[in-house]
Amino acid sequence: MKKFALKFSTALVLTASFAVISGVFMVGENLQRILTLWGESLQMTVYLSETVSPDAIQQIETNLKSNDKLDKIEFVSNEKALTQFQEQMASYAPDLLADPELLKAIPASFQFSLAKKIAPDQQLLAMQEVAENLKLQAGVDEVSYGQEWVKNYSQVASAINWSGMVFAIVIIGATLFVISNCIRSSVHQRREEIEVLELIGATSNYIRKPFIQEGLLLCGISSGLGILLAWGFFEAAQTSLKSQLSFVQLGEHLRFLNPQSLMAILLGSLLMGWLATYMCLRSLNDGWAASQKSQREG
């Protein structure tokens, strides 16, 4: 009964640990996905000065199209920008649209986005590089891409990913400790059996095999249950986001772990079980049980 209680409590702890590890993987993947989606929809705008010449506009356009980091390049003239502004503001400020000086206040611009080949973690650096080069060109008044928001989001995403990695490492270390204690307890409970096997000359592999199987089975089942638990929390969170924050459509973009991550967690759990078990069994079939008996009798 005591042995079953130990195994059951160990399985609960391991299930919770693997659920947390799965959650860390899941958060990292979804942050990466959201960053990718945001990068695909992000637009940079180059506002031109009022005195820019047609030659300067042509030169800017040539430089933009020759940059393989950019995509969907479009020139927006003063008239087109005014038309777009009027369509957006017609119901809010109709008197403002009748101002004849309004056309002069709206500059011509180039609008474009980053090429899809730019990795999400490189997007901020690529935008900063493009912006710095454009500011040096004649006729460019300002380059805008939501600099502060982009920078803050990238920093938050990076901080969450690094924190998740550190947290996962701590959880893995604690998990190895829990598995080791469970296997060590099993070894002590079966010390008389181990002593007999040692005396009749059983091989190391033969003595260690049941314990290794126990460690692998314990970690394999616990990791599977942990993934199911993480999936349950994910479904609940996604449903809540869809119902309460439907206007941001965040829940539509969230996904559970991809097959590669699931496989990595399962294989990693088996590796952890093998490693923790092996560390506990190094002294078996080396007179361990006999030496324990001598110490008790002494």
Coordinates of C-alpha atoms in Angstrom, one line a residue:
M1 CA 0.0 0.0 0.0
K2 CA 2.8 2.4 0.9
K3 CA 4.6 1.6 -2.4
F4 CA 1.4 2.3 -4.4
A5 CA 0.9 5.6 -2.5
L6 CA 4.4 6.6 -3.4
K7 CA 4.0 5.7 -7.1
F8 CA 0.6 7.5 -7.2
S9 CA 1.9 10.7 -5.6
T10 CA 5.0 10.6 -7.8
A11 CA 2.8 10.2 -10.9
L12 CA 0.7 13.2 -9.9
V13 CA 3.8 15.4 -9.4
L14 CA 5.3 14.3 -12.7
T15 CA 1.9 14.9 -14.5
A16 CA 1.8 18.4 -13.2
S17 CA 5.4 19.0 -14.1
F18 CA 4.9 17.8 -17.7
A19 CA 1.8 19.9 -18.0
V20 CA 3.8 22.9 -17.0
I21 CA 6.5 22.0 -19.5
S22 CA 3.9 21.5 -22.2
G23 CA 2.4 24.9 -21.3
V24 CA 5.8 26.6 -21.7
F25 CA 6.3 25.1 -25.1
M26 CA 2.7 26.1 -26.1
V27 CA 3.1 29.7 -25.0
G28 CA 6.4 30.0 -26.9
E29 CA 4.9 28.6 -30.1
N30 CA 1.9 30.9 -29.9
L31 CA 4.0 34.0 -29.3
Q32 CA 6.0 33.1 -32.3
R33 CA 2.9 32.5 -34.4
I34 CA 1.3 35.8 -33.3
L35 CA 4.6 37.6 -34.1
T36 CA 4.7 36.0 -37.5
L37 CA 1.1 37.0 -38.3
W38 CA 1.7 40.5 -37.0
G39 CA 4.8 40.7 -39.2
E40 CA 2.9 39.7 -42.3
S41 CA 0.3 42.4 -41.8
L42 CA 2.7 45.1 -40.7
Q43 CA 3.2 48.1 -43.0
M44 CA 6.0 50.6 -43.1
T45 CA 5.3 54.1 -44.4
V46 CA 7.8 56.5 -45.9
Y47 CA 6.4 60.1 -45.8
L48 CA 7.9 62.4 -48.5
S49 CA 8.7 66.1 -48.0
E50 CA 6.5 68.7 -49.6
T51 CA 9.4 69.8 -51.9
V52 CA 10.4 66.4 -53.1
S53 CA 11.1 66.3 -56.9
P54 CA 9.8 63.6 -59.3
D55 CA 13.4 62.4 -59.8
A56 CA 13.8 61.9 -56.1
I57 CA 10.5 60.0 -55.9
Q58 CA 11.7 57.8 -58.8
Q59 CA 15.0 57.2 -57.0
I60 CA 13.3 56.2 -53.8
E61 CA 11.0 53.8 -55.6
T62 CA 14.0 52.2 -57.4
N63 CA 15.9 51.7 -54.1
L64 CA 12.8 50.2 -52.4
K65 CA 12.2 47.7 -55.2
S66 CA 15.8 46.7 -55.3
N67 CA 15.7 45.8 -51.6
D68 CA 14.9 42.0 -51.3
K69 CA 13.8 42.5 -47.7
L70 CA 10.7 44.5 -48.9
D71 CA 7.4 43.5 -50.5
K72 CA 4.2 45.0 -51.8
I73 CA 5.6 48.4 -52.5
E74 CA 3.0 51.1 -53.4
F75 CA 3.3 54.8 -54.0
V76 CA 0.5 56.9 -52.5
S77 CA 0.1 60.4 -54.0
N78 CA -1.3 63.4 -52.2
E79 CA -4.6 63.0 -54.0
K80 CA -4.9 59.3 -53.3
A81 CA -4.0 59.8 -49.6
L82 CA -6.6 62.6 -49.4
T83 CA -9.3 60.3 -50.9
Q84 CA -8.5 57.6 -48.4
F85 CA -8.6 60.1 -45.6
Q86 CA -12.0 61.4 -46.7
E87 CA -13.4 57.9 -46.9
Q88 CA -12.3 57.2 -43.4
M89 CA -13.3 60.5 -41.8
A90 CA -16.5 61.3 -43.8
S91 CA -18.8 60.4 -40.9
Y92 CA -16.6 61.9 -38.2
A93 CA -15.6 65.4 -39.4
P94 CA -17.4 66.4 -42.6
D95 CA -16.5 70.1 -42.1
L96 CA -12.8 69.3 -42.0
L97 CA -12.9 67.7 -45.4
A98 CA -14.1 70.9 -47.0
D99 CA -10.9 72.7 -46.1
P100 CA -9.0 73.5 -49.4
E101 CA -5.7 73.5 -47.5
L102 CA -6.2 69.9 -46.5
L103 CA -4.4 68.5 -49.6
K104 CA -1.3 70.4 -48.7
A105 CA -1.2 68.9 -45.2
I106 CA -1.3 65.3 -46.4
P107 CA 2.1 64.2 -47.8
A108 CA 2.7 61.7 -50.5
S109 CA 4.2 58.4 -49.3
F110 CA 5.4 54.9 -50.1
Q111 CA 3.8 52.0 -48.3
F112 CA 5.3 48.5 -48.1
S113 CA 5.8 45.5 -45.9
L114 CA 8.6 43.1 -45.1
A115 CA 9.2 40.1 -47.3
K116 CA 7.9 36.8 -45.8
K117 CA 11.3 35.3 -45.8
I118 CA 12.4 37.5 -42.9
A119 CA 12.2 35.4 -39.7
P120 CA 10.0 36.8 -37.0
D121 CA 12.9 37.3 -34.6
Q122 CA 14.7 39.3 -37.2
Q123 CA 11.8 41.6 -38.3
L124 CA 12.5 44.4 -35.8
L125 CA 16.2 44.6 -36.8
A126 CA 15.3 44.5 -40.5
M127 CA 12.8 47.4 -40.1
Q128 CA 15.3 49.5 -38.2
E129 CA 17.9 48.9 -40.9
V130 CA 15.5 49.8 -43.7
A131 CA 14.3 52.9 -41.8
E132 CA 17.8 54.2 -41.1
N133 CA 18.8 53.8 -44.8
L134 CA 15.6 55.6 -46.0
K135 CA 16.1 58.5 -43.7
L136 CA 19.4 59.3 -45.5
Q137 CA 17.7 59.6 -48.9
A138 CA 16.8 63.0 -50.3
G139 CA 13.1 63.8 -50.2
V140 CA 12.3 61.5 -47.2
D141 CA 10.7 63.4 -44.4
E142 CA 9.8 60.5 -42.0
V143 CA 9.7 56.7 -41.8
S144 CA 6.9 55.2 -39.6
Y145 CA 6.2 51.6 -38.6
G146 CA 5.0 51.9 -35.0
Q147 CA 8.5 51.8 -33.7
E148 CA 7.8 51.9 -30.0
W149 CA 5.0 49.3 -30.1
V150 CA 7.1 47.0 -32.2
K151 CA 10.1 47.3 -29.9
N152 CA 8.0 46.8 -26.8
Y153 CA 6.2 43.7 -28.2
S154 CA 9.5 42.1 -29.3
Q155 CA 11.0 42.7 -25.9
V156 CA 8.1 41.3 -24.1
A157 CA 7.9 38.2 -26.3
S158 CA 11.7 37.7 -25.9
A159 CA 11.5 38.1 -22.1
I160 CA 8.6 35.6 -21.9
N161 CA 10.4 33.0 -24.0
W162 CA 13.6 33.3 -21.9
S163 CA 11.7 33.2 -18.7
G164 CA 9.8 30.1 -19.9
M165 CA 13.1 28.4 -20.8
V166 CA 14.6 29.0 -17.3
F167 CA 11.3 27.9 -15.7
A168 CA 11.3 24.7 -17.8
I169 CA 14.9 23.9 -16.8
V170 CA 14.0 24.3 -13.1
I171 CA 11.0 22.0 -13.6
I172 CA 13.1 19.4 -15.4
G173 CA 15.6 19.5 -12.6
A174 CA 12.9 19.0 -10.0
T175 CA 11.3 16.2 -12.1
L176 CA 14.6 14.3 -12.2
F177 CA 14.9 14.6 -8.4
V178 CA 11.3 13.2 -8.0
I179 CA 11.9 10.3 -10.3
S180 CA 15.2 9.5 -8.6
N181 CA 13.6 9.4 -5.2
C182 CA 10.9 7.1 -6.4
I183 CA 13.3 4.7 -8.0
R184 CA 15.6 4.8 -5.0
S185 CA 12.7 3.9 -2.8
S186 CA 11.8 0.9 -5.0
V187 CA 15.5 -0.3 -4.9
H188 CA 15.5 -0.2 -1.1
Q189 CA 12.2 -2.0 -0.9
R190 CA 13.6 -4.8 -3.1
R191 CA 17.1 -5.0 -1.6
E192 CA 16.7 -8.6 -0.4
E193 CA 15.7 -9.7 -3.9
I194 CA 18.6 -7.7 -5.4
E195 CA 21.0 -9.4 -2.8
V196 CA 19.8 -12.9 -4.0
L197 CA 20.3 -11.9 -7.6
E198 CA 23.8 -10.6 -6.9
L199 CA 24.8 -13.8 -5.1
I200 CA 23.7 -16.1 -7.9
G201 CA 25.6 -13.9 -10.4
A202 CA 22.9 -12.1 -12.2
T203 CA 24.1 -9.6 -14.8
S204 CA 23.8 -5.9 -14.3
N205 CA 21.4 -5.5 -17.2
Y206 CA 19.1 -8.2 -15.7
I207 CA 19.0 -6.5 -12.3
R208 CA 18.6 -3.0 -13.6
K209 CA 16.0 -3.8 -16.3
P210 CA 12.9 -3.8 -14.1
F211 CA 13.8 -0.5 -12.5
I212 CA 14.6 1.1 -15.9
Q213 CA 11.2 -0.1 -17.2
E214 CA 9.5 1.3 -14.1
G215 CA 11.1 4.7 -14.7
L216 CA 10.3 4.8 -18.4
L217 CA 6.7 3.7 -17.8
L218 CA 6.2 6.2 -15.0
C219 CA 7.6 9.1 -17.1
G220 CA 5.8 8.0 -20.3
I221 CA 2.4 7.8 -18.7
S222 CA 2.9 11.0 -16.7
S223 CA 4.0 13.0 -19.8
G224 CA 1.0 11.7 -21.7
L225 CA -1.4 12.8 -18.9
G226 CA 0.5 16.1 -18.6
I227 CA -0.1 16.8 -22.3
L228 CA -3.8 16.0 -21.9
L229 CA -4.0 18.3 -18.9
A230 CA -2.3 21.1 -20.8
W231 CA -4.6 20.5 -23.8
G232 CA -7.6 20.8 -21.4
F233 CA -6.4 24.2 -20.1
F234 CA -5.7 25.3 -23.6
E235 CA -9.2 24.5 -24.8
A236 CA -10.7 26.4 -21.8
A237 CA -8.5 29.4 -22.4
Q238 CA -9.2 29.5 -26.1
T239 CA -13.0 29.3 -25.5
S240 CA -12.8 32.1 -23.0
L241 CA -10.8 34.3 -25.3
K242 CA -13.2 33.7 -28.2
S243 CA -16.2 34.6 -26.0
Q244 CA -14.9 37.5 -24.0
L245 CA -12.3 39.0 -26.4
S246 CA -13.8 38.1 -29.7
F247 CA -13.2 41.6 -31.1
V248 CA -9.4 41.1 -31.1
Q249 CA -9.8 37.6 -32.7
L250 CA -6.8 36.4 -30.7
G251 CA -8.4 33.0 -30.0
E252 CA -8.7 32.3 -33.7
H253 CA -4.9 32.3 -34.1
L254 CA -4.0 30.2 -31.0
R255 CA -2.9 26.6 -31.6
F256 CA -2.0 23.7 -29.4
L257 CA 1.4 22.0 -29.6
N258 CA 2.6 20.9 -33.0
P259 CA 3.5 17.2 -33.6
Q260 CA 7.2 18.0 -33.4
S261 CA 6.8 19.5 -29.9
L262 CA 4.6 16.7 -28.7
M263 CA 7.1 14.2 -29.9
A264 CA 10.0 16.2 -28.2
I265 CA 8.1 16.2 -24.9
L266 CA 7.3 12.5 -25.0
L267 CA 10.9 11.5 -26.0
G268 CA 12.3 14.0 -23.5
S269 CA 10.3 12.5 -20.7
L270 CA 11.5 9.0 -21.6
L271 CA 15.1 10.3 -21.6
M272 CA 14.6 11.9 -18.2
G273 CA 13.2 8.7 -16.8
W274 CA 16.1 6.7 -18.1
L275 CA 18.7 9.2 -16.9
A276 CA 17.2 9.5 -13.4
T277 CA 16.9 5.7 -13.1
Y278 CA 20.4 5.1 -14.3
M279 CA 21.9 7.5 -11.8
C280 CA 20.2 5.5 -9.0
L281 CA 21.3 2.1 -10.3
R282 CA 25.0 2.7 -10.9
S283 CA 26.0 0.7 -7.8
L284 CA 23.7 -2.2 -8.4
N285 CA 25.3 -5.6 -9.1
D286 CA 28.4 -4.3 -7.4
G287 CA 27.8 -5.8 -4.0
W288 CA 25.3 -3.1 -3.2
A289 CA 22.7 -5.2 -1.4
A290 CA 25.4 -7.2 0.4
S291 CA 27.1 -4.1 1.7
Q292 CA 23.7 -2.7 2.8
K293 CA 23.1 -5.9 4.7
S294 CA 26.5 -5.8 6.4
Q295 CA 25.9 -2.2 7.5
R296 CA 22.5 -3.2 9.0
E297 CA 24.0 -6.2 10.9
G298 CA 27.0 -4.1 12.1

